Coordinates of C-alpha atoms in Angstrom, one line a residue:
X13 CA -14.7 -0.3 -5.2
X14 CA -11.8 0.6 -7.4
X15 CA -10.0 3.4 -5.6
X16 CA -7.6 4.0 -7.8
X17 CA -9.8 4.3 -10.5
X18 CA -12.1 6.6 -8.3
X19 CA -9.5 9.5 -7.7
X20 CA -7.2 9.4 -10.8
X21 CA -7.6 13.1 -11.1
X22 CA -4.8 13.3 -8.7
X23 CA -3.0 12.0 -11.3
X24 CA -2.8 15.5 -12.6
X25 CA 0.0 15.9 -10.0
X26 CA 2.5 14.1 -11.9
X27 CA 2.7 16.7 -14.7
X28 CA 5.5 19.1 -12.1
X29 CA 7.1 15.8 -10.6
X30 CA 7.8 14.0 -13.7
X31 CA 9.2 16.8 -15.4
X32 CA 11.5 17.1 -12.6
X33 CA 12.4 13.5 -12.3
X34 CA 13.0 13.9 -16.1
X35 CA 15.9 16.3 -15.5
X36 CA 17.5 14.5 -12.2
X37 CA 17.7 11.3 -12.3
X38 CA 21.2 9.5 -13.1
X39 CA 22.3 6.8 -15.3
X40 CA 24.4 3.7 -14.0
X41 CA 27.0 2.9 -16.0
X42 CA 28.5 -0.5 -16.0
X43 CA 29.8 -1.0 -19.5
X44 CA 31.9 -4.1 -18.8
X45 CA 32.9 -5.8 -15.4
X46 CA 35.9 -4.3 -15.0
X47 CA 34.2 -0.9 -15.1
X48 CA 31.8 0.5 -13.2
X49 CA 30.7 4.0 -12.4
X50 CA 28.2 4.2 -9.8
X51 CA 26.3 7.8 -8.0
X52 CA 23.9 7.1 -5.3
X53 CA 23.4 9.7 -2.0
X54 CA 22.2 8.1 1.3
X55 CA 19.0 7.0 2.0
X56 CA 17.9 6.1 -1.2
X57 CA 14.0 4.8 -1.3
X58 CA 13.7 1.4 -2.8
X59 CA 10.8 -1.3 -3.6
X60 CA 11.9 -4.5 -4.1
X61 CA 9.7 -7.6 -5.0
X62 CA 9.8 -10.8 -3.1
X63 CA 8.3 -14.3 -4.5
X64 CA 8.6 -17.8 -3.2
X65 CA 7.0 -21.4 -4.0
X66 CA 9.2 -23.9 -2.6
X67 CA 8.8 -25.4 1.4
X68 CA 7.1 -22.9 3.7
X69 CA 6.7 -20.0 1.8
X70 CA 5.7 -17.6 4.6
X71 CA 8.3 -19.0 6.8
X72 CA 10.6 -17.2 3.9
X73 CA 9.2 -14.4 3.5
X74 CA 9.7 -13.5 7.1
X75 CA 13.3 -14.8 7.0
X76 CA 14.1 -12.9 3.9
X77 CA 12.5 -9.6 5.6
X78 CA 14.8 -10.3 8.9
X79 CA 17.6 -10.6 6.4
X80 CA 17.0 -7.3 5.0
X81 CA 17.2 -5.5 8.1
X82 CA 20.3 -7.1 9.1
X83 CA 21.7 -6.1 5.7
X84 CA 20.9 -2.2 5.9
X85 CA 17.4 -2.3 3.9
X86 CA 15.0 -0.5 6.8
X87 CA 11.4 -1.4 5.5
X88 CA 9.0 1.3 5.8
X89 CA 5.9 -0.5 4.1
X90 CA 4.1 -3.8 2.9
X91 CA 2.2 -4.8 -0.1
X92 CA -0.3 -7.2 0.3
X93 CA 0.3 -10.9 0.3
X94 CA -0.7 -12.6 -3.2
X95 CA -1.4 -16.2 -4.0
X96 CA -0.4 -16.3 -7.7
X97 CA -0.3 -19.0 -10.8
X98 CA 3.2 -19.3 -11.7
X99 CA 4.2 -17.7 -14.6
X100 CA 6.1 -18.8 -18.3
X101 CA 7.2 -21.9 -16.7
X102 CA 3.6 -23.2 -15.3
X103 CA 4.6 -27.1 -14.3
X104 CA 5.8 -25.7 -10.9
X105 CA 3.4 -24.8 -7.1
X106 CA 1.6 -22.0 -6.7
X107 CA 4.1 -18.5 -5.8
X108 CA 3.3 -16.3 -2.9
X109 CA 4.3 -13.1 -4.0
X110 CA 4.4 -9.6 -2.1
X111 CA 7.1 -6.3 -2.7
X112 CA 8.2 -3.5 0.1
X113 CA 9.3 -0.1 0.1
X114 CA 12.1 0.1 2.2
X115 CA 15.0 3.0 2.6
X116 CA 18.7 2.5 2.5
X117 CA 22.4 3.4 1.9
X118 CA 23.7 0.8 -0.3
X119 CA 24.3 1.7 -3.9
X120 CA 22.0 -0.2 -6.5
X121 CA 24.4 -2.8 -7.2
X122 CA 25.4 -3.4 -3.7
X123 CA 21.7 -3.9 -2.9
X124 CA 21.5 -6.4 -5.4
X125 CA 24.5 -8.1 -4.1
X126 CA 22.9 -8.0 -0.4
X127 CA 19.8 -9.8 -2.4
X128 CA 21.4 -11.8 -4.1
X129 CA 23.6 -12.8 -0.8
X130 CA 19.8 -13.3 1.7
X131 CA 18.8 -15.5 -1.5
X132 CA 21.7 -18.0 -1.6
X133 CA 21.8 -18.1 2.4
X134 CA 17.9 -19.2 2.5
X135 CA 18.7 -22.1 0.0
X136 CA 18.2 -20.8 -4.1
X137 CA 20.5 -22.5 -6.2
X138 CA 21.0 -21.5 -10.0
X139 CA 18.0 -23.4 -12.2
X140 CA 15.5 -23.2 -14.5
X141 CA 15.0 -19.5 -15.2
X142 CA 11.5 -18.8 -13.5
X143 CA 11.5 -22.4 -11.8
X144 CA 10.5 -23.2 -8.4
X145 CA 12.5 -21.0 -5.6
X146 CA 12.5 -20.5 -2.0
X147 CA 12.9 -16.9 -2.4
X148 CA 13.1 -14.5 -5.0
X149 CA 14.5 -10.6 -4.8
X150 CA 14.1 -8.2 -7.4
X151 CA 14.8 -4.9 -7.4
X152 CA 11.6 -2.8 -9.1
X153 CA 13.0 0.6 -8.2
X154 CA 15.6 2.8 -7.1
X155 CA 15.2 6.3 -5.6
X156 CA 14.5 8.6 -8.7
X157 CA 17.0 6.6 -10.2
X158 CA 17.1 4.7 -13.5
X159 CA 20.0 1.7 -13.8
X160 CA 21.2 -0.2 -16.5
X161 CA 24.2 -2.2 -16.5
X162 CA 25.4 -5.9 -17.1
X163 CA 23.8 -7.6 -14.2
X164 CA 21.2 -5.1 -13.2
X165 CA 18.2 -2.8 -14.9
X166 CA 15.7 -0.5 -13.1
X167 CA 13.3 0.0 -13.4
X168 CA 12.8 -4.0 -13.8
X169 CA 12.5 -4.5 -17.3
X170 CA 9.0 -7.0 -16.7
X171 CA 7.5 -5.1 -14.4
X172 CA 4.7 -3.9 -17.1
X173 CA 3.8 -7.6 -18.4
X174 CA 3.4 -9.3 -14.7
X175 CA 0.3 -8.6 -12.8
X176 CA 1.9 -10.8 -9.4
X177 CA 4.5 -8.0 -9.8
X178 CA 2.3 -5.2 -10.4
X179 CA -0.6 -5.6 -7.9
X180 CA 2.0 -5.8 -4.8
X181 CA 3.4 -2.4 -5.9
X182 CA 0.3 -0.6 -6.1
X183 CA -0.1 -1.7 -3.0
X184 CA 2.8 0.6 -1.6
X185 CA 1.3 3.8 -2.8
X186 CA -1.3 6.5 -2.0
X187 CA -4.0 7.1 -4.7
X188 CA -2.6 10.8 -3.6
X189 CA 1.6 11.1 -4.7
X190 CA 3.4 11.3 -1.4
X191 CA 7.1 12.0 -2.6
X192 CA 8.8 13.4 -5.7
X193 CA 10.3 10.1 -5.4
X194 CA 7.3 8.1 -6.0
X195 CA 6.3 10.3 -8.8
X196 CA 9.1 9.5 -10.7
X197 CA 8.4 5.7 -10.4
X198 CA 5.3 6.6 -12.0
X199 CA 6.4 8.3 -14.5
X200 CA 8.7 4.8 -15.1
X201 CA 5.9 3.4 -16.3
X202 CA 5.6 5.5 -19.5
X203 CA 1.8 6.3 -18.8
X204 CA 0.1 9.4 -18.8
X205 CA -1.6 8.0 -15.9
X206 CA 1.8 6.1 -14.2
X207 CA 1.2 3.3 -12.3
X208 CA -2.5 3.6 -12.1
X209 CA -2.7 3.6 -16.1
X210 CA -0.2 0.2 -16.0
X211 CA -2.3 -1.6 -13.7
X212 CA -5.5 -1.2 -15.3
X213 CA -4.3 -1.7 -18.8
X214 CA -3.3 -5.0 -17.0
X215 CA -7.1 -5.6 -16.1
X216 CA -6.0 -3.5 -12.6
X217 CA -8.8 -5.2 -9.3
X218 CA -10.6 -7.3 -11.9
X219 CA -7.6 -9.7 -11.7
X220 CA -8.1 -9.8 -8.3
X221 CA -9.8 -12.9 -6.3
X222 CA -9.6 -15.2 -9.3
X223 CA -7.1 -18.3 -8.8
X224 CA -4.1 -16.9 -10.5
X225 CA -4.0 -13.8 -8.3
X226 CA -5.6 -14.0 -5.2
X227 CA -5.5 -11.7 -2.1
X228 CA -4.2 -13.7 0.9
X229 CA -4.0 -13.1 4.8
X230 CA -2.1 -16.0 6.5
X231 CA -4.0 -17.4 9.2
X232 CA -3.0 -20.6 11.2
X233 CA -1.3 -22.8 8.9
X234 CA -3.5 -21.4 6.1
X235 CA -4.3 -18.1 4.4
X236 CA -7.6 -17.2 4.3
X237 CA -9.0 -15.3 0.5
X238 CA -11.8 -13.0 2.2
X239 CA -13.0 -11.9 -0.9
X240 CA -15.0 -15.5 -1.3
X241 CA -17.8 -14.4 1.3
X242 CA -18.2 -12.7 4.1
X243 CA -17.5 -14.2 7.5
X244 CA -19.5 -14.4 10.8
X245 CA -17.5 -13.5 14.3
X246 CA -19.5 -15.3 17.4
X247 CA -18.4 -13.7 20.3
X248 CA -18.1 -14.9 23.1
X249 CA -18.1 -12.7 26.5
X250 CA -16.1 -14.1 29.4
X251 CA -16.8 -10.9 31.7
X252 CA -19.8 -10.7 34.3
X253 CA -20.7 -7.4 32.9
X254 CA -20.8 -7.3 29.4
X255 CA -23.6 -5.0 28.3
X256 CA -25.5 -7.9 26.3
X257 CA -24.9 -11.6 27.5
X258 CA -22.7 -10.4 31.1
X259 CA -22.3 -13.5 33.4
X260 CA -23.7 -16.2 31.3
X261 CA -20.8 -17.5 30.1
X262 CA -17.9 -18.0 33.1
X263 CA -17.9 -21.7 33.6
X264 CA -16.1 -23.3 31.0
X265 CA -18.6 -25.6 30.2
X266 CA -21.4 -22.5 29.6
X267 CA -18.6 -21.6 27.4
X268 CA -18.3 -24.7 25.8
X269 CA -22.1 -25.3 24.6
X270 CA -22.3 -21.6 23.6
X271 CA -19.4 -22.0 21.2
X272 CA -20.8 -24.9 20.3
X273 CA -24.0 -23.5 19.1
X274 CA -22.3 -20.6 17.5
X275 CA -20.3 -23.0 15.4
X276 CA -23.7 -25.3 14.9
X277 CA -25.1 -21.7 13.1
X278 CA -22.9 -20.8 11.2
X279 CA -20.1 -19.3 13.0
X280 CA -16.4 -19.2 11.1
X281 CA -14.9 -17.2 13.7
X282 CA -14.8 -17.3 17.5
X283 CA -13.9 -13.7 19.2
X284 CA -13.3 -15.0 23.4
X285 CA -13.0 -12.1 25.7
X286 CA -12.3 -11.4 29.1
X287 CA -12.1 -8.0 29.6
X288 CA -15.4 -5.8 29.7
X289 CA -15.0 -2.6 27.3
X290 CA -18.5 -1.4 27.7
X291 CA -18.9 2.3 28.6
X292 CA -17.5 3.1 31.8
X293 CA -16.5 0.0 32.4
X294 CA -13.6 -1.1 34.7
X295 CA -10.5 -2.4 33.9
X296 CA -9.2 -5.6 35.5
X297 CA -5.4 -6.4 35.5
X298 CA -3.6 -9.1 33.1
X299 CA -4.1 -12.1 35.8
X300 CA -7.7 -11.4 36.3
X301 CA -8.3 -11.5 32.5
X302 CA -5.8 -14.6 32.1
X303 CA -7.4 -16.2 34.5
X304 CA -10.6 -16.3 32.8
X305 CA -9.8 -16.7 29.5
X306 CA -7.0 -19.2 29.3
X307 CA -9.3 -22.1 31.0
X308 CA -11.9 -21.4 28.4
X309 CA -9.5 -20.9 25.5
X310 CA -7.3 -24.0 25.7
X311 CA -10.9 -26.0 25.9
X312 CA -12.6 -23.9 23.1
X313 CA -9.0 -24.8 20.8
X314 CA -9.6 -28.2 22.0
X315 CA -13.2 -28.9 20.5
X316 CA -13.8 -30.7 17.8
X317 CA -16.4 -28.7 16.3
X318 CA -13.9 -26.1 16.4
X319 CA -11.3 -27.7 13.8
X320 CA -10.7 -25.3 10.7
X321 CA -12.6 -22.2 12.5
X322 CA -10.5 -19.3 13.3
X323 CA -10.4 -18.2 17.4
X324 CA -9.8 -14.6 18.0
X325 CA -8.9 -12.7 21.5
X326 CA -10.1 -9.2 22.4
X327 CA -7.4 -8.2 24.3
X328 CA -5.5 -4.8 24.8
X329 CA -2.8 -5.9 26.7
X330 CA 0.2 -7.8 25.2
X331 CA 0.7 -10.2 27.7
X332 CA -2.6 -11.7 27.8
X333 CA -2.3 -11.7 23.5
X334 CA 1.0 -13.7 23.9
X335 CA -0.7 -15.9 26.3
X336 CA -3.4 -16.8 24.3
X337 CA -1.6 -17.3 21.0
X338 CA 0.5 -19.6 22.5
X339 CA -2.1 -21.6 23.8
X340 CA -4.1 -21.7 20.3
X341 CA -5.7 -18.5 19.5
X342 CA -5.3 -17.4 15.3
X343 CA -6.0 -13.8 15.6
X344 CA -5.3 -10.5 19.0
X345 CA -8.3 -8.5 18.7
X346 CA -7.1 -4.9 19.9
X347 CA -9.7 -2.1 20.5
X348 CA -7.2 0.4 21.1
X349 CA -5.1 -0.7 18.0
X350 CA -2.3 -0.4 20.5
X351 CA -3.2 2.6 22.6
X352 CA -3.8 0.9 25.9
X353 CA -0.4 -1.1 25.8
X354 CA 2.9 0.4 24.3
X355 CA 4.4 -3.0 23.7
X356 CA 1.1 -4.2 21.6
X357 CA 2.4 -3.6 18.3
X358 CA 5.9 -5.3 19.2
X359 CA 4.7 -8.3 20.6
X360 CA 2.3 -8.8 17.9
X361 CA 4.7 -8.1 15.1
X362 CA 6.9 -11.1 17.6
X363 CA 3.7 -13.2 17.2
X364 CA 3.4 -13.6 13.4
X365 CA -0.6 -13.5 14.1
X366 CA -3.1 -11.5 12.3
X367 CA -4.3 -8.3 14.2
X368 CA -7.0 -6.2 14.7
X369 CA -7.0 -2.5 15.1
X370 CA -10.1 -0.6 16.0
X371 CA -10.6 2.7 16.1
X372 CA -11.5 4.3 19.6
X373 CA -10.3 7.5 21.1
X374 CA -9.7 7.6 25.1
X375 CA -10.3 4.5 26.9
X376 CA -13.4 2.8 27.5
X377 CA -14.1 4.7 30.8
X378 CA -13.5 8.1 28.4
X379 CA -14.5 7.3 25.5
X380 CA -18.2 8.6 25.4
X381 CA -17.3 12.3 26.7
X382 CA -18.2 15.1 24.8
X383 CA -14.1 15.8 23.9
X384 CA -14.2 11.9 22.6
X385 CA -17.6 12.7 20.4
X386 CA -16.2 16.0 18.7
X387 CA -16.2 15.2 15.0
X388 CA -16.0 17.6 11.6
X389 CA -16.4 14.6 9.8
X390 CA -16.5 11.4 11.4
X391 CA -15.4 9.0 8.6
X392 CA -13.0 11.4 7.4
X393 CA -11.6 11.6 10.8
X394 CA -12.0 7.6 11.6
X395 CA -10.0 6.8 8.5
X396 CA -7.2 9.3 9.7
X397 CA -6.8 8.4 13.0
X398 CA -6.8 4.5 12.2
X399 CA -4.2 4.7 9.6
X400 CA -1.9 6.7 11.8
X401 CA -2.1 3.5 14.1
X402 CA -1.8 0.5 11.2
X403 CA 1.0 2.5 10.4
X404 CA 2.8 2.9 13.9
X405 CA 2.3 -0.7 13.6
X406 CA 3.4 -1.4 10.1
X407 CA 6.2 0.2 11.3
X408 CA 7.0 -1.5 14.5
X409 CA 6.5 -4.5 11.8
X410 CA 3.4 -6.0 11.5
X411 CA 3.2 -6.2 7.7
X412 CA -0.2 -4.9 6.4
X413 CA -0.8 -8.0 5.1
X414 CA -2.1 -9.3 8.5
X415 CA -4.3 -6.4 8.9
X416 CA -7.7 -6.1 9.9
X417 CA -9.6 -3.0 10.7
X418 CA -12.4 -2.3 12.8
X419 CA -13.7 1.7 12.6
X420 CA -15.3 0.7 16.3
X421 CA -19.3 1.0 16.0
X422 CA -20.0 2.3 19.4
X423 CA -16.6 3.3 20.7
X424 CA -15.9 7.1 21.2
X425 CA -19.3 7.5 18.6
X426 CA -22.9 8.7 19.4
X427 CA -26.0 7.0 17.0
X428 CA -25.3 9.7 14.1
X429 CA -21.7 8.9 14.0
X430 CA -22.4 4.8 14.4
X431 CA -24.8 5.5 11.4
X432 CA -22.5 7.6 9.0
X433 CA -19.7 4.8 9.4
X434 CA -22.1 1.8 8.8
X435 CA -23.7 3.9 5.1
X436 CA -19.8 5.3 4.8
X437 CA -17.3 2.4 4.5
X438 CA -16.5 3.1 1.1
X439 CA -15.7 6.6 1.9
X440 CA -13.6 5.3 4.8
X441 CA -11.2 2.8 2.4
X442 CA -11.1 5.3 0.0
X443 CA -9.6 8.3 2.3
X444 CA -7.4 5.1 4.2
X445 CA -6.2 4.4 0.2
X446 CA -5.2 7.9 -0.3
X447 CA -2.1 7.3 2.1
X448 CA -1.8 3.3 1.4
X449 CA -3.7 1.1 -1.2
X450 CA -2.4 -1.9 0.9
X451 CA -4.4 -0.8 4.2
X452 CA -7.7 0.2 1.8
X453 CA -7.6 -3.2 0.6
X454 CA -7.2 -4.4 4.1
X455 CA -10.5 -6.7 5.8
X456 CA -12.6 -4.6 7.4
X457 CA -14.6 -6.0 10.5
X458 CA -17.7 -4.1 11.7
X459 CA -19.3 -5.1 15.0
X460 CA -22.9 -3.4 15.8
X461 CA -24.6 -6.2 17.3
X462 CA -26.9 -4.8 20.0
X463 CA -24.8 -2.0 20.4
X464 CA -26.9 0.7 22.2
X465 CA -27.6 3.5 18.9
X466 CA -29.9 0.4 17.5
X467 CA -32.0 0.3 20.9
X468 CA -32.7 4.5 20.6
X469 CA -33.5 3.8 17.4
X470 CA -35.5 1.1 17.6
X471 CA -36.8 1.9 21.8
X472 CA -34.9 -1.3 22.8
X473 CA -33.8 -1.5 26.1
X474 CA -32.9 -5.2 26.2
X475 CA -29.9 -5.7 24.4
X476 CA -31.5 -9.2 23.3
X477 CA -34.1 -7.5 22.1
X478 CA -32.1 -5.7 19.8
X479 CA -31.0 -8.8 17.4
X480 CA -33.2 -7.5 14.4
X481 CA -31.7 -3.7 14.3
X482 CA -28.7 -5.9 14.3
X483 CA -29.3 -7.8 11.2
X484 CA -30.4 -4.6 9.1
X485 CA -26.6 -2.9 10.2
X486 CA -25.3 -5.8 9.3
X487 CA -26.6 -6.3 5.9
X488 CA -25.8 -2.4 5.5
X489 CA -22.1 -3.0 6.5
X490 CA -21.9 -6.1 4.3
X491 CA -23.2 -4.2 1.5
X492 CA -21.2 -1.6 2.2
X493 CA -17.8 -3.8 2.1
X494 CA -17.5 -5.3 5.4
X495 CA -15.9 -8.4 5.5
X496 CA -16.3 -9.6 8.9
X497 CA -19.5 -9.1 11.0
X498 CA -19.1 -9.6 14.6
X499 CA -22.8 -10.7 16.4
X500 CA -24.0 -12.4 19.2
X501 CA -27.0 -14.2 17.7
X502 CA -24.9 -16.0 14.6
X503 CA -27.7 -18.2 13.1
X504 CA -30.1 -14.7 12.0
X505 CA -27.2 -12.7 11.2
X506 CA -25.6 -16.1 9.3
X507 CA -28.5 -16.2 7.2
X508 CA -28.5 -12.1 6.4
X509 CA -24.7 -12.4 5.3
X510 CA -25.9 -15.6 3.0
X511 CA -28.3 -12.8 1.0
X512 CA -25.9 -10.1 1.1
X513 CA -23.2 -12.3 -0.5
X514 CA -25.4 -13.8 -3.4
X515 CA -26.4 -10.2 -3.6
X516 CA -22.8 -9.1 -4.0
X517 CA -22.1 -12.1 -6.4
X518 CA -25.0 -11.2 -8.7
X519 CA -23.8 -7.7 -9.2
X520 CA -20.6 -8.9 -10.4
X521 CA -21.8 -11.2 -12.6
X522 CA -24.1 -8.5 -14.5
X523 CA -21.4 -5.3 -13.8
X524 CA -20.0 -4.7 -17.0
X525 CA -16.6 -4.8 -15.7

């Protein structure tokens, strides 16, 4: 779904701002190099690009971010991370490329000298222009605030030509115009439509997911392009009352052969938790979780079978997510998105791991009273109340290119909610991309499987018996632009997500975009 493309009338907001951007902005002056002439007020709002294709290029990114901060650049928001084809000079390894909006009180060309500074400090030496570096800084925009000088020009004057530039800026705005500020920027771009208008003359989301410009989230010592298929979460329930499976799996080697037939069907992701979050359920402390999940973990991580798959932990506390990553887990799978543990979002954003944030209101004991099930409009109201969190987060600094959302199928939501969310996850990225096109374009992970909405539905009582009403969710949710399913019975549900995706794939091959 092209959101941006779906709500360009809000476009129609730019007429006031750009008029007024039009009439305020300044010019830098910097006529020769012993004159300059420079008007900046604190606070300025900035984006800058960052790119890298030499040694580990996520290792730089993440330096080159802690840099910033150091230097004065607070970053407010992340762009999504890109794999890209490197451009005019194409004998060189493939770029990761990404940009950030970030506030702060240096003056345009002291910001580039702080750049400039982070660059030389992480290893870029002067060389081929557009040749291989470890990191790359540009500055794409300043506050409302055109510059043109010697040794700097914002705008960046290639901005409109380079889609590895492009795509990460789209990804800091709203399909909505937040700012005066960010109104300006696109009227920048010369467009009666701005940014939007750019990007699409560009070839805007059909670029998107082909080798020169893929969509990335770093996982392990990989990054994983979701948009290839859709993946398959096993799960596996450590607890001795889980709702569906509770007690079968507490020796390790129970665990073991279950993970192993998971894996044998299909699996590609392995979700290990401890901690029951079934309705009413009680909570155990951090030891008592640890001490049934590390055992398991460090064998599960230790299983050949298990090479190249990707092992999650549902966890709301920070310790036991620490814990677990350090012993092997990829990915902390929160259902509070951070609600249940105040250091959650800080210890992740420590970590360097993907997260998951699902949306639940309450706790799980709370959860399902009628206060927790008061909706106007339940994906409307999803959407809100899980940005608000991925943003606390993004904030805290987990960039929103390790991401995942979950709009919790079963969690603070009766069967008429569970079904409006499964039929509505286009409406739900769409009202998450009018605040942040990065978060829209975020995975999202949907996890009905024998969830209790499909036995009233279907008069189920046995969760087990539940497993076909799990398949048809799933191929609604996969349909509908999930790109993680999380089930219990992988092999059926594997083979579902096979049609879905050759489904998918044949619409795009006869879409005439």
């Amino acid at each position: 779904m092209n959101i941006c493309k779906n709500l360009m009338p809000t476009m129609r907001q730019l007429d006031g701002f750009t008029k007024y951007c039009r009439a305020s902005y300044f010019a830098f002056i910097h006529s020769s190099p012993n004159f300059s002439v420079e008007v900046h007020a604190p606070d300025q709002e900035v984006v800058i690009a960052l790119g890298s294709n030499v040694g580990d290029r996520l290792h730089n990114f993440n330096e080159a971010l802690q840099l910033m901060r150091k230097s004065g650049i607070h970053i407010t928001r992340h762009g999504c991370l890109y794999e890209t084809a490197p451009a005019y000079v194409t004998d060189q390894p493939n770029f990761l490329n990404s940009a950030v909006r970030a506030v702060t009180q240096l003056g345009p060309h002291e910001l580039l000298g702080a750049l400039k500074k982070i660059e030389k400090e992480m290893g870029r030496t002067d060389g081929i222009r557009y040749g291989p570096r470890p990191i790359d800084l540009d500055i794409l925009f300043y506050g409302k605030l055109r510059v043109s000088s010697e040794i700097l020009t914002v705008p960046h004057e290639r901005i409109w030509e380079r889609p590895f530039v492009i795509a990460p800026l789209m990804d800091l705005l709203g399909s909505t115009i937040d700012s005066d500020t960010v109104a300006c920027w696109h009227s920048f771009s010369m467009h009666s439509g701005g940014l939007f208008d750019a990007w699409e003359k560009l070839g805007g989301e059909t670029l998107t997911g082909k080798e020169g410009l893929k969509r990335v989230l770093p996982i392990g010592e990989g990054f994983w392009d979701w948009s290839t298929k859709t993946s398959v979460m096993g799960i596996l329930n450590l607890t001795p009352d889980s709702f569906s499976d509770g007690g079968k799996f507490q020796s390790v080697e129970a665990a073991i052969s279950q993970v192993r037939s998971m894996i044998s069907e299909g699996a590609d992701m392995i979700d290990i938790g401890a901690q029951s979050t079934r309705p009413m359920a009680s909570r155990i402390s951090v030891q008592q979780e640890l001490d049934r999940l590390i055992p398991v973990l460090e064998a599960v991580v230790g299983m050949p079978e298990a090479e190249g798959k990707i092992i999650s932990v549902d966890t709301f506390y920070s310790e036991v997510a620490a814990e677990a990553v350090s012993k092997g887990a990829h990915i902390v799978n929160d259902v509070s998105a951070g609600l249940l543990d105040s250091n959650m979002f800080r210890v992740v954003a420590g970590l360097k791991v993907p997260y998951i944030a699902m949306h639940m209101r309450g706790d799980p004991s709370t959860m399902q009273n009628s206060e927790n099930l008061k909706y106007d409009n339940v994906c409307k109201q999803v959407a809100s109340e899980l940005y608000s969190r991925v943003r606390e987060a993004e904030l805290i600094g987990i960039p929103a290119w390790r991401m995942i959302i979950d709009p919790g199928i079963g969690f603070s939501k009766n069967c008429d909610h569970n079904l409006d969310v499964l039929m509505g996850l286009p409406n739900i990225r769409a009202e998450i991309g009018s605040e942040s096109l990065a978060m829209s374009h975020a995975p999202i992970l949907i996890g009905p499987s024998r969830k209790k909405f499909l036995g009233e539905i279907c008069s189920r009582t046995a969760g087990t018996e539940r497993d076909p009403a799990t398949v048809a969710s799933v191929t609604a949710a996969v349909l509908g632009g999930a790109n993680i399913v999380r089930v219990h019975n992988v092999r059926d549900n594997a083979d579902a997500v096979k049609v879905c995706d050759a489904m998918l794939r044949q619409r795009k091959s006869v879409s005439p975009s």
